[in-house]
PDB file of C-alpha atoms in Angstrom:
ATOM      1  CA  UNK A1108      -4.324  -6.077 -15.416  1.00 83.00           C
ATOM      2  CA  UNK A1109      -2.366  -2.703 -15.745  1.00 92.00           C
ATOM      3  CA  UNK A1110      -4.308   0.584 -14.604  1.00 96.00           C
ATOM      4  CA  UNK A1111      -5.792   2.856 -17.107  1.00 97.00           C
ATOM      5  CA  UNK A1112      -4.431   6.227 -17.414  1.00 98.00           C
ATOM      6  CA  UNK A1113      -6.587   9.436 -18.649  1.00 96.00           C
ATOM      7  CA  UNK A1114      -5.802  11.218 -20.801  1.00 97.00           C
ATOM      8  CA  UNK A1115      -4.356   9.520 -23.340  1.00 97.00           C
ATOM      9  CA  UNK A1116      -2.936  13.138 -24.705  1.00 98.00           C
ATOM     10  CA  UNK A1117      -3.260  16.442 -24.065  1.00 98.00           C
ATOM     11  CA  UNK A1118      -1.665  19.513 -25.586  1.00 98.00           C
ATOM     12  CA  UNK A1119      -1.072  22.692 -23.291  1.00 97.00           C
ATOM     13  CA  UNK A1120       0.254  25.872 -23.741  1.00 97.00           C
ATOM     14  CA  UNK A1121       3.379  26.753 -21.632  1.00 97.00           C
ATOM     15  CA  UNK A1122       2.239  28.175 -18.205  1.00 96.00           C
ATOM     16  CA  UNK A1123      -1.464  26.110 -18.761  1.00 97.00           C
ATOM     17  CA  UNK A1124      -2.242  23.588 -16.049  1.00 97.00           C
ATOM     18  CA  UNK A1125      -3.375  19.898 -16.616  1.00 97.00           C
ATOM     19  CA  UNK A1126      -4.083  16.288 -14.883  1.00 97.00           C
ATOM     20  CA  UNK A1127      -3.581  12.703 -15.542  1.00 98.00           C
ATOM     21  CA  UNK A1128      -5.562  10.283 -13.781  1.00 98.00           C
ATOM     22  CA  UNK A1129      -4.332   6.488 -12.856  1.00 97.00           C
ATOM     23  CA  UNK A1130      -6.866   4.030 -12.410  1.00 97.00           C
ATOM     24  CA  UNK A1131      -6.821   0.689 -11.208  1.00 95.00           C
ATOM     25  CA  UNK A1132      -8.872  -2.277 -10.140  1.00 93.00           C
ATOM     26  CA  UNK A1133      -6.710  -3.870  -7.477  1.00 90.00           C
ATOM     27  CA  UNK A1134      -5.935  -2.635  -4.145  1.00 89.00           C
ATOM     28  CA  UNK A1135      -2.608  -0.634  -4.195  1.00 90.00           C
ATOM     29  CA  UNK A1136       0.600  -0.639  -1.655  1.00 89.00           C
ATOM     30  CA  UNK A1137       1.689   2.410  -4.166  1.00 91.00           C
ATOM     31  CA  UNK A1138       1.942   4.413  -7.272  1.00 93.00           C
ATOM     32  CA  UNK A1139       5.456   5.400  -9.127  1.00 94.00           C
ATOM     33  CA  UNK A1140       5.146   8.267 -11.424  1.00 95.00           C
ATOM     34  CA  UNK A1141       7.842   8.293 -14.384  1.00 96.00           C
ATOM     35  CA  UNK A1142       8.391  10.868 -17.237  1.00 97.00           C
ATOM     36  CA  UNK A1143       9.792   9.278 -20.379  1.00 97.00           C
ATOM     37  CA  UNK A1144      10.793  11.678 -23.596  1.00 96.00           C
ATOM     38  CA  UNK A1145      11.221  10.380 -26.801  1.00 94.00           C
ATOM     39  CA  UNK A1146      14.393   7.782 -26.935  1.00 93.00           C
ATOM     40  CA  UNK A1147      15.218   7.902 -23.169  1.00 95.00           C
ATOM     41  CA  UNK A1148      14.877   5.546 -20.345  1.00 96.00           C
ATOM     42  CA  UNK A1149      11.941   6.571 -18.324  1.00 97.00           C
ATOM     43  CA  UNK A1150      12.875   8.904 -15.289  1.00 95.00           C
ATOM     44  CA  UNK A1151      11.381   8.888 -12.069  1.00 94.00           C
ATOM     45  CA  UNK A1152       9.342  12.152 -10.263  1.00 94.00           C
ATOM     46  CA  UNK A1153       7.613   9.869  -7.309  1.00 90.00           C
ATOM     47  CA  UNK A1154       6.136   7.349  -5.088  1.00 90.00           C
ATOM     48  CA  UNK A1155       2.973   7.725  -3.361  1.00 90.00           C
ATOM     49  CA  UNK A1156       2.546   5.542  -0.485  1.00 85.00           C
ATOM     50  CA  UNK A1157      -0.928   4.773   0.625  1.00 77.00           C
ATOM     51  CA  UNK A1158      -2.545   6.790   2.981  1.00 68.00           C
ATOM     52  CA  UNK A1159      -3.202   9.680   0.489  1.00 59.00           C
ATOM     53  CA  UNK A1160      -0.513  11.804   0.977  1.00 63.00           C
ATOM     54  CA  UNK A1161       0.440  14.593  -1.480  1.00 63.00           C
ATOM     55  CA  UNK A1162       4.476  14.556  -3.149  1.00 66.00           C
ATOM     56  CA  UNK A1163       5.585  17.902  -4.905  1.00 67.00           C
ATOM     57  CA  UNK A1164       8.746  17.711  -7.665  1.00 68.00           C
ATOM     58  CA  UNK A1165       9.107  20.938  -8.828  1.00 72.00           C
ATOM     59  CA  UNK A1166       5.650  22.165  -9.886  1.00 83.00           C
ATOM     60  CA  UNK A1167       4.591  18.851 -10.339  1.00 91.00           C
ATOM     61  CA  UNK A1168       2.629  17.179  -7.808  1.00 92.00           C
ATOM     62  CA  UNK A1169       0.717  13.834  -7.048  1.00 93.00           C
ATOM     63  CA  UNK A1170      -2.265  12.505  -4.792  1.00 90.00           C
ATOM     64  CA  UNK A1171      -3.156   8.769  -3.953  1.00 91.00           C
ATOM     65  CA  UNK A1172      -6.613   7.631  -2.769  1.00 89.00           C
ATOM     66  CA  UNK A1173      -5.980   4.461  -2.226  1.00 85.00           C
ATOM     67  CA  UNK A1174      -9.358   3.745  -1.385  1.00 88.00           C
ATOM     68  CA  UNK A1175     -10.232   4.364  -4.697  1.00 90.00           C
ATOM     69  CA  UNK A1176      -7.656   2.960  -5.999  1.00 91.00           C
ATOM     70  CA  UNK A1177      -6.501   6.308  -7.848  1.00 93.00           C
ATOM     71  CA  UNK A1178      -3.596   8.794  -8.221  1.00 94.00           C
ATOM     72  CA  UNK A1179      -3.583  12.093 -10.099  1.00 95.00           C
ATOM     73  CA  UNK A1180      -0.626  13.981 -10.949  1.00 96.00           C
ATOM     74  CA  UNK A1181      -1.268  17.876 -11.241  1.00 95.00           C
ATOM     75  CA  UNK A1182       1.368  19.949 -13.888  1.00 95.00           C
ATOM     76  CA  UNK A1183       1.202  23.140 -12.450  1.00 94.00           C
ATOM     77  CA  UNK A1184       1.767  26.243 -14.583  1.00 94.00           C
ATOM     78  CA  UNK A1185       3.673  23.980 -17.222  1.00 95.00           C
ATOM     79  CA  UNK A1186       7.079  24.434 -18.943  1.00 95.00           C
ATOM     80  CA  UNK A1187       8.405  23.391 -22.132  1.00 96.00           C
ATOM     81  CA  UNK A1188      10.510  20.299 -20.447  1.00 95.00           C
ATOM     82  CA  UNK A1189       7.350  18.982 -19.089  1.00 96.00           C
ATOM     83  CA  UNK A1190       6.541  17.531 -22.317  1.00 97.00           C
ATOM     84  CA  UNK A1191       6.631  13.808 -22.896  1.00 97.00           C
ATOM     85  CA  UNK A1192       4.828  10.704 -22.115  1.00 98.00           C
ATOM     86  CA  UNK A1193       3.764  10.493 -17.986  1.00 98.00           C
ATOM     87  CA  UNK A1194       3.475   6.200 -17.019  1.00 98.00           C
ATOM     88  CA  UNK A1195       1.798   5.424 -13.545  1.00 97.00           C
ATOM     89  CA  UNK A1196       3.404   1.825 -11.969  1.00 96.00           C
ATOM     90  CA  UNK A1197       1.058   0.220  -9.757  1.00 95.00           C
ATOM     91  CA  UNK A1198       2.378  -1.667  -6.734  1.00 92.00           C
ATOM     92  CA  UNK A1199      -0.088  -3.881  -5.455  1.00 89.00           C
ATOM     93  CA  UNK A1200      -0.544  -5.026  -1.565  1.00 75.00           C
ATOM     94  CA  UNK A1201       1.288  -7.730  -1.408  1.00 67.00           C
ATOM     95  CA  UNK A1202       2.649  -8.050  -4.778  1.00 67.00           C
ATOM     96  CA  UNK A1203       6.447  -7.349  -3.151  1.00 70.00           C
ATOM     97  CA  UNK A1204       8.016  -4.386  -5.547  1.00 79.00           C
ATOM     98  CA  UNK A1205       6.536  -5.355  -8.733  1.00 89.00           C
ATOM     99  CA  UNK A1206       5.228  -2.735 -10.877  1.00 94.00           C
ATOM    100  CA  UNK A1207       2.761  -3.024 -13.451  1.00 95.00           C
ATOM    101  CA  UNK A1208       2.589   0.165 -15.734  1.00 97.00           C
ATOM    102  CA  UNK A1209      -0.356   2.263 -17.276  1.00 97.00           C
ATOM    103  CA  UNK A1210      -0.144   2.696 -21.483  1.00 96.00           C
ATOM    104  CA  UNK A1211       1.262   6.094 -20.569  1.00 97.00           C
ATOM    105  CA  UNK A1212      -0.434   9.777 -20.934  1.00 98.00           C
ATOM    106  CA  UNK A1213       1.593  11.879 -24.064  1.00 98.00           C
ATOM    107  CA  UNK A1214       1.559  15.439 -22.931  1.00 98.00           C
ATOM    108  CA  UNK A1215       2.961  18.419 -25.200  1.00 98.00           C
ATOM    109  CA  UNK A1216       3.768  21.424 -24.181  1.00 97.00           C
ATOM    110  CA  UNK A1217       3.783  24.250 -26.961  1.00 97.00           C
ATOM    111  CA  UNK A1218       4.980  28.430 -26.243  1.00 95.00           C
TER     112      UNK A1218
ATOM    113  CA  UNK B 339      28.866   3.906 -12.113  1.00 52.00           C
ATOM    114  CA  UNK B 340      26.575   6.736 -12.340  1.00 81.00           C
ATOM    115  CA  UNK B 341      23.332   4.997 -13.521  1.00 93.00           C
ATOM    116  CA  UNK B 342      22.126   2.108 -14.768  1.00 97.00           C
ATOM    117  CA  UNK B 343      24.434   0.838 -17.757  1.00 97.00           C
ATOM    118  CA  UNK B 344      23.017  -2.001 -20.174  1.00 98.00           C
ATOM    119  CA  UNK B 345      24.975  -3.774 -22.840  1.00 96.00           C
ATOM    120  CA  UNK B 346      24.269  -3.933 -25.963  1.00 97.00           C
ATOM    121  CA  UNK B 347      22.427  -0.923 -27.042  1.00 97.00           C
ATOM    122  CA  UNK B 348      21.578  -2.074 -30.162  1.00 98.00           C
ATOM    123  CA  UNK B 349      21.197  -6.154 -30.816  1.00 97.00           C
ATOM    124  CA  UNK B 350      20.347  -7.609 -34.221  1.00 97.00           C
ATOM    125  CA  UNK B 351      20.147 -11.483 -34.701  1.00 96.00           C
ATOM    126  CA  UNK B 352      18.775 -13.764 -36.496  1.00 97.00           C
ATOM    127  CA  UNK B 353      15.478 -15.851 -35.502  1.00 97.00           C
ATOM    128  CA  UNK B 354      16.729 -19.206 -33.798  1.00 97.00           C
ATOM    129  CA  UNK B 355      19.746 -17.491 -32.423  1.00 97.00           C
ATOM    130  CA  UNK B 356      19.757 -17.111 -28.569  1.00 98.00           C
ATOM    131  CA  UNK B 357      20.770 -13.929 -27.409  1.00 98.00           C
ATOM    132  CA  UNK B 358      21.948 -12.671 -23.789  1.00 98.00           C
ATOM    133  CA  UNK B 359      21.502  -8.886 -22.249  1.00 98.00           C
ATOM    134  CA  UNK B 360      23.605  -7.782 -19.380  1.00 98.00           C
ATOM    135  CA  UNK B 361      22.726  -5.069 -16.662  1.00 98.00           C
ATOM    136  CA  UNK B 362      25.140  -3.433 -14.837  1.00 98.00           C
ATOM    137  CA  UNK B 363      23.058  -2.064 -11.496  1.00 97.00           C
ATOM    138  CA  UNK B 364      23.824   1.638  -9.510  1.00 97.00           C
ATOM    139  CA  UNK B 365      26.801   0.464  -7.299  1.00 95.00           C
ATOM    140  CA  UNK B 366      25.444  -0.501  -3.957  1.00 93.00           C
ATOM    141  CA  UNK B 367      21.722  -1.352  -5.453  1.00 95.00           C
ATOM    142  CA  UNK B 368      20.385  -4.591  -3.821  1.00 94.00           C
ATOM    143  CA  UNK B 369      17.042  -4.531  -6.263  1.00 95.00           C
ATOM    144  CA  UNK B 370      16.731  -5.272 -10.253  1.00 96.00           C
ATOM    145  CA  UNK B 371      14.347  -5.232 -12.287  1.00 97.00           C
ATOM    146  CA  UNK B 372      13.925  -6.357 -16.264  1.00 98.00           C
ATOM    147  CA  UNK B 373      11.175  -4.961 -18.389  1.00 98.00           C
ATOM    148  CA  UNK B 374      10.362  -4.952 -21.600  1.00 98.00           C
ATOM    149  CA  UNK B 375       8.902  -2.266 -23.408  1.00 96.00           C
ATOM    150  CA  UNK B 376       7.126  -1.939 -26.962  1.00 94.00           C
ATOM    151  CA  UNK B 377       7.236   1.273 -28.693  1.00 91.00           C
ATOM    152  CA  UNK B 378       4.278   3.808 -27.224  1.00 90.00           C
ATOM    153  CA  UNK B 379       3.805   1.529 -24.537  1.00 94.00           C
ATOM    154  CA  UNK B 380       4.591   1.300 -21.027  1.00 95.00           C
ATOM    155  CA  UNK B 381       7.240  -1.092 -19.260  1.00 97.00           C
ATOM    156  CA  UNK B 382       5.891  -4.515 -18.822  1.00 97.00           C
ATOM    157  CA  UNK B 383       7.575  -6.467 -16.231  1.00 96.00           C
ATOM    158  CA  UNK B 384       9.617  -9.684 -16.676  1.00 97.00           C
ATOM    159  CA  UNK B 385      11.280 -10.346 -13.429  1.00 97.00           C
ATOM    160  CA  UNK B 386      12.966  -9.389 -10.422  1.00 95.00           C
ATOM    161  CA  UNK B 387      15.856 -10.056  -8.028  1.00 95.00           C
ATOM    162  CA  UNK B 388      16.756  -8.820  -4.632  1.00 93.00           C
ATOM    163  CA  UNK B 389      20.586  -9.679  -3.978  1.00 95.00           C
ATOM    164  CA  UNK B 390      21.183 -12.412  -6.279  1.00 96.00           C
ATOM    165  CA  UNK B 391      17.597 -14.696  -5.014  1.00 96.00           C
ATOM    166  CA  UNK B 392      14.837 -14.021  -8.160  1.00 96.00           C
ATOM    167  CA  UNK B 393      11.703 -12.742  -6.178  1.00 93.00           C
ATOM    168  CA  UNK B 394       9.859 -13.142  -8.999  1.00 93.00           C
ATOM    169  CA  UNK B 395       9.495 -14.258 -12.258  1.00 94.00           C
ATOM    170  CA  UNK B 396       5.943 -14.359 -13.479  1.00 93.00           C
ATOM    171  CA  UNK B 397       6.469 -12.130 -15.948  1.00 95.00           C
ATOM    172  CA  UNK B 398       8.693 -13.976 -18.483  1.00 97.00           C
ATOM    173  CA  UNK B 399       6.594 -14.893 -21.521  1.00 96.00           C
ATOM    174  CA  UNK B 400       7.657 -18.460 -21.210  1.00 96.00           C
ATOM    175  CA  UNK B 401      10.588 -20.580 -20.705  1.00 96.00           C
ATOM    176  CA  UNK B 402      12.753 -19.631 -23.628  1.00 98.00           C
ATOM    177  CA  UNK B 403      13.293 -16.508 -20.906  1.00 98.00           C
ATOM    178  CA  UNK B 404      15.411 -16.687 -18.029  1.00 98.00           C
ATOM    179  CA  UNK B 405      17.419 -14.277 -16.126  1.00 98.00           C
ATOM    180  CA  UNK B 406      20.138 -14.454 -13.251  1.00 98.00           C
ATOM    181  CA  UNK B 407      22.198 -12.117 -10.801  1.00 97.00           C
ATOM    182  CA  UNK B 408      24.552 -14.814  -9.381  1.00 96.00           C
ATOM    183  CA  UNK B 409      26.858 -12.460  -7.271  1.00 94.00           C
ATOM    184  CA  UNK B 410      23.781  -9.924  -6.739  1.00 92.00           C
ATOM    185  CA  UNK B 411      25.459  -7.611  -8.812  1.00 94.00           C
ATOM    186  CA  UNK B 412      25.501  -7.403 -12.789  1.00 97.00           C
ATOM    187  CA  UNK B 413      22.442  -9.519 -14.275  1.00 98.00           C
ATOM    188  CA  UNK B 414      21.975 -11.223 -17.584  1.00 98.00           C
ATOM    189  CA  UNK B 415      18.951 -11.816 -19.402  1.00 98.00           C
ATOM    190  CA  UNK B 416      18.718 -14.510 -21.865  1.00 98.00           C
ATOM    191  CA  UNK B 417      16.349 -15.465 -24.560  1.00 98.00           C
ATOM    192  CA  UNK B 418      16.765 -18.748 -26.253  1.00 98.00           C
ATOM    193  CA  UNK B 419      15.428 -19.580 -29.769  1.00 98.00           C
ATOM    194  CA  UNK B 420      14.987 -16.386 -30.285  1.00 98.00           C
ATOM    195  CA  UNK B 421      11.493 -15.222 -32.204  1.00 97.00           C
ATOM    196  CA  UNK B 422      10.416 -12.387 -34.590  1.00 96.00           C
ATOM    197  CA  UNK B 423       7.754 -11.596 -31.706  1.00 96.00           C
ATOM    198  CA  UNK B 424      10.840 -10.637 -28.999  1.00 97.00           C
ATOM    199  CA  UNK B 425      11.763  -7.692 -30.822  1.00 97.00           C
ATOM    200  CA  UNK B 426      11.268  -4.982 -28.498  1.00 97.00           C
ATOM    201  CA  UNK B 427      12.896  -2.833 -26.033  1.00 98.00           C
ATOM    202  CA  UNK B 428      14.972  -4.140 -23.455  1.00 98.00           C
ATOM    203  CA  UNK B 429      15.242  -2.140 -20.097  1.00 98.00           C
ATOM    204  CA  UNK B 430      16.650  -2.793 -16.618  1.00 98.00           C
ATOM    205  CA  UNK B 431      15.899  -0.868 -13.644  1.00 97.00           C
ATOM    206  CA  UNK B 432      17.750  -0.743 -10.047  1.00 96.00           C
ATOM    207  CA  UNK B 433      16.466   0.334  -6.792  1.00 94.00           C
ATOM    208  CA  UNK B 434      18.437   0.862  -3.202  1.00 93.00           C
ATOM    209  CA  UNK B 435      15.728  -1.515  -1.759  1.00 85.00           C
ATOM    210  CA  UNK B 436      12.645  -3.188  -2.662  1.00 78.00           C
ATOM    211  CA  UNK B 437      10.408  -0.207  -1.088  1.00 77.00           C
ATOM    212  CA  UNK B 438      12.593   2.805  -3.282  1.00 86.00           C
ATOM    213  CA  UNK B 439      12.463   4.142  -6.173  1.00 90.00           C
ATOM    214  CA  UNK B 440      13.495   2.614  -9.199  1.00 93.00           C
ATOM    215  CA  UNK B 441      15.975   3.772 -11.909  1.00 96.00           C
ATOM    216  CA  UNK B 442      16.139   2.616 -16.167  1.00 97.00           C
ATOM    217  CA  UNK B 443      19.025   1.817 -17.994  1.00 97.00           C
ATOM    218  CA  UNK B 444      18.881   3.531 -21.225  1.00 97.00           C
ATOM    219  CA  UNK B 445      17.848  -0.529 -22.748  1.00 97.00           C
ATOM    220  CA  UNK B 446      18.763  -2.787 -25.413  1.00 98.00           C
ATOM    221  CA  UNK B 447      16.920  -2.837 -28.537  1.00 98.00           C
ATOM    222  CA  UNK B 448      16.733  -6.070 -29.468  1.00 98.00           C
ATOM    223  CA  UNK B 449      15.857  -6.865 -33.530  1.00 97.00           C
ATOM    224  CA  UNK B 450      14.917  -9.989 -34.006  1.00 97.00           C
ATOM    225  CA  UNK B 451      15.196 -11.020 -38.232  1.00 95.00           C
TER     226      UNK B 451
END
């Protein structure tokens, strides 16, 4: 079952803030964070390993619970290249390196 | 090479025809990875290989799927009998180990008439 990713959209104006939530309902070795733009391959930002640390990449960064079983990823003060679709992959505990991936969050980032 | 490389970029075939999609992994990678992807969706998974052993496969749809990686190198998957439903996008991914990150070829997208 892949984990459910909120929003499905949001629109923001350049320098605006926003989340996107990752949800799942298995237990979780990790979460991989990807950014995919229109007709590219889907380029990776992190991995969050359990234990609930926070990553930064630029101003973007990420938090794991994993006893929740959630990960947010924070765009800070956001920038025109931020703008595409955001996919959380789920690793499950021992599920070896497979990653199952949420339908994606489209974000758009206008002046 | 520099990334990921995947060959064709573009496959059209007829339904019945069997088709085969190479992978070319980051030099030095010991992890791949096939997905496939539909359009506004995420990556699904298919399979995966570390070295040239297949960890797993329980993500092929069913056996007209099958993949290899017999020098634990370049992979190739291949779909058999091809179907109107395996049209789609085609995407490998390489990692330096199982625990890293992992890194898309641009894909093939396969047409299936």
């Amino acid at each position: 079952q892949q984990p459910v990713q909120s929003p499905q959209a949001v629109i923001l104006r350049e320098g605006e803030d926003a989340v996107i939530n990752c949800s799942s309902s298995k237990a979780l070795y990790s979460v991989h964070w990807y950014r995919q733009k229109h007709g590219e391959a889907p380029v990776f930002l992190m991995i969050l390993l359990k234990g609930g640390e926070q990553k930064g990449h630029e101003k973007i960064s990420a938090s794991f619970n994993e006893k929740k079983q959630q990960s947010s990823l924070y765009l800070t003060a956001s920038q025109l290249s931020y703008s595409g679709t955001y996919f959380c992959g789920t690793e499950e505990a021992a599920a070896g390196n497979k990653l199952t991936f949420g339908g994606g969050t489209r974000v758009l980032v206008k002046p | 090479g520099a990334g990921v490389s995947q060959s064709p970029r573009y496959k059209v075939t007829k339904r019945g025809q069997d088709v085969a999609l190479r992978c070319d992994p980051i030099s030095g990678h010991v992890s791949l990875y096939w997905y496939r992807q539909a359009l506004g969706q995420g990556p699904e998974f298919l399979t995966y290989f570390n070295y040239e052993a297949q960890q797993d496969k329980s993500g092929l749809p069913n056996d007209r799927f099958s993949a290899e990686r017999p020098e634990g190198s370049i992979s190739t998957l291949t779909i058999q009998r091809t179907e109107q439903r395996d049209s789609a996008m085609y995407r490998c991914a390489s990692s330096s180990r199982a625990d890293q990150p992992q890194h898309f070829g641009d894909g093939t997208r396969l047409s299936i008439l």
